[in-house]
Short mmCIF file of C-alpha atoms (C1' of nucleotides) in Angstrom, two decimals:
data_model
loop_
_atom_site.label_atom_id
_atom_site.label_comp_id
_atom_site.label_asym_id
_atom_site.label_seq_id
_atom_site.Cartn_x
_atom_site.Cartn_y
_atom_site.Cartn_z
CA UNK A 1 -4.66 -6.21 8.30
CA UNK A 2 -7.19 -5.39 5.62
CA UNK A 3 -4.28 -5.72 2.61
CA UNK A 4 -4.25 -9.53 3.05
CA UNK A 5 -8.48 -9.21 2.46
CA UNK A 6 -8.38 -6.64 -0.58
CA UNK A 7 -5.86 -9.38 -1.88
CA UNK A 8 -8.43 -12.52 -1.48
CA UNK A 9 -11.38 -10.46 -2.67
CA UNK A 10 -9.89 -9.72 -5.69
CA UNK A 11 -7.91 -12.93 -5.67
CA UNK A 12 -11.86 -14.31 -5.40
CA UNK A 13 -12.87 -12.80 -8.62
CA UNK A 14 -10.10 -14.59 -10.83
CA UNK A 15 -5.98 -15.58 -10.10
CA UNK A 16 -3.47 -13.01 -10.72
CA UNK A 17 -0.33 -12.57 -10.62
CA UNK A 18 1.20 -9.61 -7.84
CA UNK A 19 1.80 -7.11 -10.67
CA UNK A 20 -1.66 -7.65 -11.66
CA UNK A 21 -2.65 -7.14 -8.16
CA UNK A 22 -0.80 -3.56 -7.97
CA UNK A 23 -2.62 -2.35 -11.19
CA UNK A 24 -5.94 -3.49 -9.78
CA UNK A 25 -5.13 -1.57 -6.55
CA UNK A 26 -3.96 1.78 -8.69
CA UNK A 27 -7.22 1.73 -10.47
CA UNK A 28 -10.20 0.39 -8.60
CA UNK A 29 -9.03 0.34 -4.78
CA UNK A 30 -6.68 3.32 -5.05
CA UNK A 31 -9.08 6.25 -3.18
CA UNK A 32 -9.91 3.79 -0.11
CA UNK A 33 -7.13 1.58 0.37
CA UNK A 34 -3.35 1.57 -1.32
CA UNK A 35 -0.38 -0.30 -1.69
CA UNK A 36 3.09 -0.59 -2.83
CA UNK A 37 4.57 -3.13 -4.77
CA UNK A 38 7.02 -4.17 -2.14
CA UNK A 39 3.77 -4.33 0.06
CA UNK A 40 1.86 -6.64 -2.44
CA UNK A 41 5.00 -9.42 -3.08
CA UNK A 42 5.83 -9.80 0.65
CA UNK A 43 1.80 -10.15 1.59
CA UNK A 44 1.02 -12.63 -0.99
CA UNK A 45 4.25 -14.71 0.17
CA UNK A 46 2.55 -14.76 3.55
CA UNK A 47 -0.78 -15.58 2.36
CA UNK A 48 0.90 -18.52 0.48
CA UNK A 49 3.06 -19.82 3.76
CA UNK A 50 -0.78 -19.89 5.35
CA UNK A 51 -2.06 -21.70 2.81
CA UNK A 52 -4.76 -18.87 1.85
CA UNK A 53 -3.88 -19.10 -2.10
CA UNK A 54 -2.12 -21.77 -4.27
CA UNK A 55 0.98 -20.38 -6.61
CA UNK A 56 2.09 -21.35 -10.22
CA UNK A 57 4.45 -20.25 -11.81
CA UNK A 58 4.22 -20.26 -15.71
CA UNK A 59 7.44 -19.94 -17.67
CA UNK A 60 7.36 -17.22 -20.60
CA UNK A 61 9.96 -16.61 -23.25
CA UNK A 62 9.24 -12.75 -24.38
CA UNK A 63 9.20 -11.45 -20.53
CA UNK A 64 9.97 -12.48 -17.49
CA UNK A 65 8.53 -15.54 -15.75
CA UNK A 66 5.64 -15.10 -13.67
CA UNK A 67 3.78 -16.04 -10.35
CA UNK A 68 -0.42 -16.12 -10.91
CA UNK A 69 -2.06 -17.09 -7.78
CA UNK A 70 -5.12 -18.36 -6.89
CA UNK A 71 -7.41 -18.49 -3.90
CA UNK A 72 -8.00 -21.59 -1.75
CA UNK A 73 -11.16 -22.64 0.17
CA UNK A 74 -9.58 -22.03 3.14
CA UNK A 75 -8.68 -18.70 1.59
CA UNK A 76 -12.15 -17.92 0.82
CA UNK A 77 -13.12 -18.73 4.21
CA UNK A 78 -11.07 -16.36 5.46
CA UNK A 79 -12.38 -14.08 3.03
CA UNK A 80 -16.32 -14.46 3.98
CA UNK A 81 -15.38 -14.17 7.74
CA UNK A 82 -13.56 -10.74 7.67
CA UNK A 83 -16.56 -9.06 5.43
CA UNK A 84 -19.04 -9.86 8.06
CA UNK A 85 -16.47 -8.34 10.40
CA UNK A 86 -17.67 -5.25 12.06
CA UNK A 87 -15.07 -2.47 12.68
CA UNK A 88 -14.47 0.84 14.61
CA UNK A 89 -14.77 4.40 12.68
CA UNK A 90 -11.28 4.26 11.15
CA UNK A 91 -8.77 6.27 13.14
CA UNK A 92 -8.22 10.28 11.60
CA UNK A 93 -4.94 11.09 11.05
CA UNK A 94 -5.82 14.68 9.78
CA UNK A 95 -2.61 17.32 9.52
CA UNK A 96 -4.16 19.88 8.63
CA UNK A 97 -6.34 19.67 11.96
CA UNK A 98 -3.63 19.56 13.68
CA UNK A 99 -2.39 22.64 12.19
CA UNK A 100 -5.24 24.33 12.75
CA UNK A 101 -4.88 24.01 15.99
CA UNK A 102 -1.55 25.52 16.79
CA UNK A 103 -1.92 28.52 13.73
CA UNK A 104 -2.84 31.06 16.01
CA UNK A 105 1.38 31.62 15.75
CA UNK A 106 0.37 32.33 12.07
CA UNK A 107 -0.10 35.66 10.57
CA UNK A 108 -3.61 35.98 8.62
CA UNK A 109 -2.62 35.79 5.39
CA UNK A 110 -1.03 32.67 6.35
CA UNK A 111 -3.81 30.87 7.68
CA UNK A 112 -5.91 31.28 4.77
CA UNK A 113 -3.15 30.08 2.27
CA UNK A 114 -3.53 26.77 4.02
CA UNK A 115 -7.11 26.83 3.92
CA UNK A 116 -7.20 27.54 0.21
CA UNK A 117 -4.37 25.22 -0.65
CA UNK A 118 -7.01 22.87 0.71
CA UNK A 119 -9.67 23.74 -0.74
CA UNK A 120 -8.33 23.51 -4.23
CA UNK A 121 -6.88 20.17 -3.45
CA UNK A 122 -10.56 18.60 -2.29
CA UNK A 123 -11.59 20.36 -5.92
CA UNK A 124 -9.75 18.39 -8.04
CA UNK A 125 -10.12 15.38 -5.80
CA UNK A 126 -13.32 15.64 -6.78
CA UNK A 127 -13.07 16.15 -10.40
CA UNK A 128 -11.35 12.60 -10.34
CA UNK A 129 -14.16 11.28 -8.22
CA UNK A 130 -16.52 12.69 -11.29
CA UNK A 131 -14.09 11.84 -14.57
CA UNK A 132 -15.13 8.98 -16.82
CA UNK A 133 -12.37 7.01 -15.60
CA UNK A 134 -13.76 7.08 -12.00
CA UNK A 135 -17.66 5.79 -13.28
CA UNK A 136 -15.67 3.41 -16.04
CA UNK A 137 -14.77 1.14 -13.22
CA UNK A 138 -18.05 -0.54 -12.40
CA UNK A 139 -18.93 -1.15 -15.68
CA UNK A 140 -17.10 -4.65 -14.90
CA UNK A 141 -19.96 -5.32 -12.37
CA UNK A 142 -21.22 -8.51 -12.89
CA UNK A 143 -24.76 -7.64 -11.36
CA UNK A 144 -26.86 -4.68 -10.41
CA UNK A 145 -26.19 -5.41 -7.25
CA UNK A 146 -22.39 -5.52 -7.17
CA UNK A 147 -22.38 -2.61 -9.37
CA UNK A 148 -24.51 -0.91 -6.54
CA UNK A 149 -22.09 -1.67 -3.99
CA UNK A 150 -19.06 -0.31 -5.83
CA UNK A 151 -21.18 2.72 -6.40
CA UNK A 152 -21.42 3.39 -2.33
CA UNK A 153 -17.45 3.09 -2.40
CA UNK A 154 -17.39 5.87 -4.45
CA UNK A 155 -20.41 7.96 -3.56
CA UNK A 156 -18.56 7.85 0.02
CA UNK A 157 -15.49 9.56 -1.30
CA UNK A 158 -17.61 12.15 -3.11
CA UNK A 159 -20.37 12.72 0.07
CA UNK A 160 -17.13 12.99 2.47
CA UNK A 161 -14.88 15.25 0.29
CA UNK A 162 -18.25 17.78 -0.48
CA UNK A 163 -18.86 18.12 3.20
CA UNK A 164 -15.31 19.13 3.79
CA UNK A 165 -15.25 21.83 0.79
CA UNK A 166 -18.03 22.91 2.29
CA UNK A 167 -16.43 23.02 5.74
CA UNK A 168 -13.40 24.99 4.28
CA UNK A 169 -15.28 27.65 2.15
CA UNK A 170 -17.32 28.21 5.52
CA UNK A 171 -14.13 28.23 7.26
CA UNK A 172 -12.64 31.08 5.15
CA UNK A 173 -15.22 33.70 5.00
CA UNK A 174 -15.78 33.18 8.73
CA UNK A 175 -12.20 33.88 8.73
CA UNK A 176 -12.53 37.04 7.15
CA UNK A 177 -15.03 38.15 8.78
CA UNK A 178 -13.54 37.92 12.16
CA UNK A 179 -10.16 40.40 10.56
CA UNK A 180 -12.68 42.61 9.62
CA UNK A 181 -14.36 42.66 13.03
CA UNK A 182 -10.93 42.67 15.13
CA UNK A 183 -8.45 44.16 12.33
CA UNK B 1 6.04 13.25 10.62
CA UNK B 2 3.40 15.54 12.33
CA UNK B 3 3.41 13.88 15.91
CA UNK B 4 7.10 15.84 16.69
CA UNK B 5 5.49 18.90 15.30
CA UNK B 6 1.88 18.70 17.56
CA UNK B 7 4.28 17.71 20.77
CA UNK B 8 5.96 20.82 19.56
CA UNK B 9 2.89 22.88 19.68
CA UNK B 10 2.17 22.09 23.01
CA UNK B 11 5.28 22.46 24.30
CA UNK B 12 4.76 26.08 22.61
CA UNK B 13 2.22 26.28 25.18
CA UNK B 14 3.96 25.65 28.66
CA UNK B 15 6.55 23.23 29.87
CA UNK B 16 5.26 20.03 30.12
CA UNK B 17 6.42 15.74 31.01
CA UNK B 18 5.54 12.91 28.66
CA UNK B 19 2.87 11.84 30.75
CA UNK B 20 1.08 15.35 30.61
CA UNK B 21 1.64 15.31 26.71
CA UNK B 22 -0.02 11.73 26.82
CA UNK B 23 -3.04 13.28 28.48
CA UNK B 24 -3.40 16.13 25.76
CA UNK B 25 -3.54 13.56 22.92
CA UNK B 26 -6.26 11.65 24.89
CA UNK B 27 -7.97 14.96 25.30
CA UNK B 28 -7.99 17.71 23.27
CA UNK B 29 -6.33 15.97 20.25
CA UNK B 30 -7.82 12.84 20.49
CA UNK B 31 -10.81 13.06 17.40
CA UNK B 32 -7.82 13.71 14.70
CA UNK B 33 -4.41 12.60 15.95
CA UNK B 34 -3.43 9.93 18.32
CA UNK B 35 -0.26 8.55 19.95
CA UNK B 36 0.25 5.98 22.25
CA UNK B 37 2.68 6.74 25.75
CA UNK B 38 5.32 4.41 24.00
CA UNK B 39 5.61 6.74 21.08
CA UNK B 40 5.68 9.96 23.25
CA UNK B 41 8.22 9.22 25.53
CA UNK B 42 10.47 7.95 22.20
CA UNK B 43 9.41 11.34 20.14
CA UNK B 44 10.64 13.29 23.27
CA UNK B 45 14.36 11.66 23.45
CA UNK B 46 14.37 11.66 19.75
CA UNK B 47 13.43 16.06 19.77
CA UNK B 48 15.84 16.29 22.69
CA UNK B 49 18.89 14.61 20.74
CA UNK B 50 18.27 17.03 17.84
CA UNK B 51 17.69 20.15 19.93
CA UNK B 52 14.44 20.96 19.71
CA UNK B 53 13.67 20.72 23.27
CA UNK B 54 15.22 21.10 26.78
CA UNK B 55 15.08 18.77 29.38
CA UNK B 56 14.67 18.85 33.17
CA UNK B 57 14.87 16.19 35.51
CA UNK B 58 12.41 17.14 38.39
CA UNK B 59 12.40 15.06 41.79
CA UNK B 60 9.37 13.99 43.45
CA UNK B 61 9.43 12.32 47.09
CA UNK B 62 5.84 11.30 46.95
CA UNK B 63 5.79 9.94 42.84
CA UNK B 64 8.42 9.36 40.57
CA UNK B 65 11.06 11.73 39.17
CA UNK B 66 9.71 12.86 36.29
CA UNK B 67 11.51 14.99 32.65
CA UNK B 68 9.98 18.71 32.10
CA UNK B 69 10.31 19.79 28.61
CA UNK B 70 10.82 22.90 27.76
CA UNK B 71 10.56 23.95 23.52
CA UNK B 72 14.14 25.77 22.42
CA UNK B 73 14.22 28.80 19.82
CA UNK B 74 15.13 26.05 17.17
CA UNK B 75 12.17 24.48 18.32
CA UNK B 76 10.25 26.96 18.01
CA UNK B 77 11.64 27.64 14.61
CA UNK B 78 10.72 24.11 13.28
CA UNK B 79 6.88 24.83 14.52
CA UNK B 80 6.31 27.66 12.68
CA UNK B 81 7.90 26.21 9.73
CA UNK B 82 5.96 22.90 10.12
CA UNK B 83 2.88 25.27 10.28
CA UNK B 84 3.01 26.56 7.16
CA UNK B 85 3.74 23.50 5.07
CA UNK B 86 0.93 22.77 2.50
CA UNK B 87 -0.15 19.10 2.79
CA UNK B 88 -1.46 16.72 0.04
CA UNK B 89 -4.91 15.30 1.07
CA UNK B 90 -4.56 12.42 3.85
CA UNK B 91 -4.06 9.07 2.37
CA UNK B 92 -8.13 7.30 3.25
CA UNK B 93 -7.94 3.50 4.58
CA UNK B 94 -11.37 3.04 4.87
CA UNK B 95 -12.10 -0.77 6.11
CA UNK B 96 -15.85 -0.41 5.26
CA UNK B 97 -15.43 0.74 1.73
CA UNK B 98 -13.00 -2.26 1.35
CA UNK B 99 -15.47 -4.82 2.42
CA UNK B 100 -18.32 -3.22 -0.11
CA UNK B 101 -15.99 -3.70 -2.93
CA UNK B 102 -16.57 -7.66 -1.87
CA UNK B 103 -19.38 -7.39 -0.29
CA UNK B 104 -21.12 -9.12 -3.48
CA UNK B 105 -20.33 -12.61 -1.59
CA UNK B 106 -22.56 -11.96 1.14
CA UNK B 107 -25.94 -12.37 1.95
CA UNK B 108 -28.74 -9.27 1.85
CA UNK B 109 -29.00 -9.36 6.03
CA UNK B 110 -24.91 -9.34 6.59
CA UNK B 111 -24.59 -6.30 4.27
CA UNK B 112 -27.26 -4.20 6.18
CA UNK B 113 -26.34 -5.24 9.46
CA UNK B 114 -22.14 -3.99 8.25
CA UNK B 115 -24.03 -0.41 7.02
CA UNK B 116 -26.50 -0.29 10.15
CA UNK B 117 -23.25 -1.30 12.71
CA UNK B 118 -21.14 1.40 10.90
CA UNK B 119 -24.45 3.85 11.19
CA UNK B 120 -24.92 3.28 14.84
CA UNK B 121 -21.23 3.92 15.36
CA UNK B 122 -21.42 7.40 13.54
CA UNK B 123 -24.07 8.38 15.56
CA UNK B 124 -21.87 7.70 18.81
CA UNK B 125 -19.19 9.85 17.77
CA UNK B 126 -21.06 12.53 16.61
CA UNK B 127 -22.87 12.62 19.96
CA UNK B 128 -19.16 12.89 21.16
CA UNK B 129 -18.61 15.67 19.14
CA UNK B 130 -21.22 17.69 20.80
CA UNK B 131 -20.45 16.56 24.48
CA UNK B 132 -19.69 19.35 26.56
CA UNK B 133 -16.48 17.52 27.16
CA UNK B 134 -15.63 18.28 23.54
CA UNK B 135 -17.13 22.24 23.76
CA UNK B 136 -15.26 22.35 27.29
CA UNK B 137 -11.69 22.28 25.55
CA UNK B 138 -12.08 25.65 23.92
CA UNK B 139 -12.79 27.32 26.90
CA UNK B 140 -9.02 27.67 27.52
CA UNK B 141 -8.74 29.25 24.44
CA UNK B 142 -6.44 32.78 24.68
CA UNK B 143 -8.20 34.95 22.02
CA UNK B 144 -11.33 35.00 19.86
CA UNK B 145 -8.55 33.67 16.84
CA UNK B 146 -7.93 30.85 18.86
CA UNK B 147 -11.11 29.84 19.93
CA UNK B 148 -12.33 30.36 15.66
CA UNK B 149 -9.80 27.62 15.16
CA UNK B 150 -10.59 25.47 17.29
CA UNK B 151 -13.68 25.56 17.06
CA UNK B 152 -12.57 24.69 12.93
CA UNK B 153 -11.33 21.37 14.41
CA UNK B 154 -14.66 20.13 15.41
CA UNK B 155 -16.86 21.76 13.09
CA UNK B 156 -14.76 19.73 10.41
CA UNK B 157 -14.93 16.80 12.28
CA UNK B 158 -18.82 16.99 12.60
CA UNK B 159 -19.17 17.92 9.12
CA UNK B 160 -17.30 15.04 7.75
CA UNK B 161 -19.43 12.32 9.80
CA UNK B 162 -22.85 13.92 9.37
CA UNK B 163 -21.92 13.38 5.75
CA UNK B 164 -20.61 10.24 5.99
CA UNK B 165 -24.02 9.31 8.08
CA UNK B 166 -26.23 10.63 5.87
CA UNK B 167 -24.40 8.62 2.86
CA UNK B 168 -25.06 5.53 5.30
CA UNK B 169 -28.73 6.14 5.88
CA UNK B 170 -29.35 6.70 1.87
CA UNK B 171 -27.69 3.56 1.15
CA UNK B 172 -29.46 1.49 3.44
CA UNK B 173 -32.84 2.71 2.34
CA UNK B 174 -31.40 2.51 -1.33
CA UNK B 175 -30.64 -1.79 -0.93
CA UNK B 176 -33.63 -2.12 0.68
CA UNK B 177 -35.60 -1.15 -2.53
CA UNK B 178 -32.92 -2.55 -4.57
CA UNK B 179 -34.09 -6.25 -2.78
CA UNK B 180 -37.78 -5.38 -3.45
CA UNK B 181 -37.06 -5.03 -6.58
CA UNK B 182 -35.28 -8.37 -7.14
CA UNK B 183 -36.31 -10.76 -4.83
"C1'" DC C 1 -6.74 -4.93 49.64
"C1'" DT C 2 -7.96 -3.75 45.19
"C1'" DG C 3 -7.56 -0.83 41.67
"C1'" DC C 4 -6.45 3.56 39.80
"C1'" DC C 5 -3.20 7.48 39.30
"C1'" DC C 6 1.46 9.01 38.73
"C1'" DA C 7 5.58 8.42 35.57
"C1'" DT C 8 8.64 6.15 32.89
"C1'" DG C 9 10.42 2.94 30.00
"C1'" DT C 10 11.91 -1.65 26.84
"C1'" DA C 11 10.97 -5.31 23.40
"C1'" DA C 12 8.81 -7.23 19.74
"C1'" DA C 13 5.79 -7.37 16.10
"C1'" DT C 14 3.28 -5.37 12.37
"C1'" DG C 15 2.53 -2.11 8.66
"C1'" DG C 16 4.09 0.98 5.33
"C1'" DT C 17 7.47 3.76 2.44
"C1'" DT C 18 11.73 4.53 -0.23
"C1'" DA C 19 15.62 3.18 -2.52
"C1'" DC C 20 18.15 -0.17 -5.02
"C1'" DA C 21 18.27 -3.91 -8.48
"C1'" DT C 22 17.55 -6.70 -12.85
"C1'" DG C 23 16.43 -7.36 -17.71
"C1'" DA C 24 13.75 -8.17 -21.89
"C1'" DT C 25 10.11 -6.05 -25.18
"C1'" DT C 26 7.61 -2.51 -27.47
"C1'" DG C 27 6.21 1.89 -29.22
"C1'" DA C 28 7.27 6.97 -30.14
"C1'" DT D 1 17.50 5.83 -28.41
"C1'" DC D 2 14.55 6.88 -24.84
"C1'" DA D 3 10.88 5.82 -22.01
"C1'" DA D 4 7.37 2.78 -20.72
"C1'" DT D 5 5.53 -1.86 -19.77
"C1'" DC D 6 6.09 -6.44 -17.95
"C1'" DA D 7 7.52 -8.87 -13.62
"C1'" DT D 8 9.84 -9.69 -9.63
"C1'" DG D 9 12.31 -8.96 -5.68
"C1'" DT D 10 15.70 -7.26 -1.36
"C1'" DA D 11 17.26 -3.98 2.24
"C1'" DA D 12 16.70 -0.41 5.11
"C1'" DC D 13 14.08 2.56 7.38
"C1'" DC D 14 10.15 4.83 9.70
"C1'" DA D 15 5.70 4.62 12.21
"C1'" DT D 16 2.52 2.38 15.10
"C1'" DT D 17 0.59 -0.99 18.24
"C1'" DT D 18 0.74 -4.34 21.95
"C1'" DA D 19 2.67 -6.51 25.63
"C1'" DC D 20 5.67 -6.56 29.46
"C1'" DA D 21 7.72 -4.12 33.40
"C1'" DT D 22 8.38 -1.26 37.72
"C1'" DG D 23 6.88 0.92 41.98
"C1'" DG D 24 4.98 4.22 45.27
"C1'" DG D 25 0.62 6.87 46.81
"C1'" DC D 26 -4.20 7.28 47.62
"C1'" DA D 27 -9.19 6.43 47.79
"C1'" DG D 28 -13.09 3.33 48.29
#
DNA sequence: CTGCCCATGTAAATGGTTACATGATTGA
DNA sequence: TCAATCATGTAACCATTTACATGGGCAG
């Protein structure tokens, strides 16, 4: 499970408390990795059970009370041993694909709604991948170096998400092409 | 859920057992959708239950009995439906991109040999992608439409990995003069 | 005689989503 | 007064993976 990691590497930066957590997966984690609220609580219980991060709970009068937690060695072992870790290619779970493969039941017109649905949803994918509040993010980097590794994270999205507009808009005139040739 | 739907499409096909299904995944569906046996064979009780699919019990002396199913007109009906649907973008879990976020805590050599690993993996798939194993499965294409889209399937999935492998190449070659820089 | 192919399944665990629930404070 | 923010959680469900299980046929 990678949620338990994203937890001690941020966890590794400073304690927080689970809501805290949620926000920082909304804003800097949120186009590679998300979670749910439920998701975050119920993890961080875990973590605490294995001893991976230490839990105080500080009393507050205008809100409710509130759990920060903070990482212990052994947690931060376990942290530096999963980053060396080397994974497989992450598994596709691509719909559309699999669409694509069963749309010769569709009628033309059909087919390319799909594709340009798509198309205009990898556009403004990448608009957010290009807004201020994208870049704003690494501004927090505490070196030129980290702030060069959080700029892969993102130049990842943007390289991926190009190649695939690029793969659609292909995809489409091809498309028509082949009605003209075969109308 | 799109595994009902992709069982679905094959069943479109012909008549086919769990076991052949399994083999499909593994083959022509493997690159963007997966499924273990264990979630076939459940799938297939679950689609009988609700009508989609008929089922026949076929005796074998030499191997075990084994369950032909055969797609229904209500079947049928949920395809085509299913095929039209406009999908949001796929969620991304991308372990990598994760472990760059934190990958501040480790040392120059770890970090290249994570991006190099994850290179030399790319490479393998892509080399995948244009086995003739992988340019075989269009041959049983039934029309010139058909064969287009599938031939969508891979193009996408080559397109998305040269891009992610060119992203990995640039950012090795970008850390190296990065540590040059700051020794 | 070993291991793979055929063909099906159950059980348990893990991961992830959705809905339900509470209750005070603050700003529009 | 309405919605949002702070802050936590439970319950139920759905999806996916892994392990366990059976048992005959066939090829090397």
């Amino acid at each position: 499970m990678s949620l338990k990691h994203a937890l001690l590497g941020f966890l590794n930066f400073s304690p927080f408390t689970g809501y805290d957590l949620k926000k920082l997966f909304d804003t800097s984690m949120q186009y590679f990795w998300s979670a749910t609220h439920t998701q975050i609580y119920r993890t961080l219980n875990q973590m605490h059970e294995e001893g991976l991060v230490r839990r105080e709970i500080v009393e507050q009068t205008d809100h409710p009370d509130k759990k920060v937690y903070t990482i212990t060695e052994e947690g931060e072992q376990v942290l530096r041993d999963w980053l060396k870790h080397h994974y497989d290619l992450p598994p596709i779970r691509h719909r559309l694909l699999v669409q694509l493969s069963f749309a010769n039941l569709l009628e033309d017109d059909e087919i390319i709604a799909l594709l340009a649905d798509y198309g205009d949803k990898l556009r403004e994918r990448l608009v957010q991948y290009h807004s201020d509040e994208a870049t704003a993010l690494y501004e927090r980097a505490r070196s030129e170096r980290e702030r060069f590794l959080w700029d892969l994270t993102l130049k990842n999205g943007i390289a991926t998400y190009e190649a695939e507009l690029n793969w659609i808009e292909q995809a489409i005139e091809d498309f028509k092409n082949l009605q003209e040739k075969e109308p």
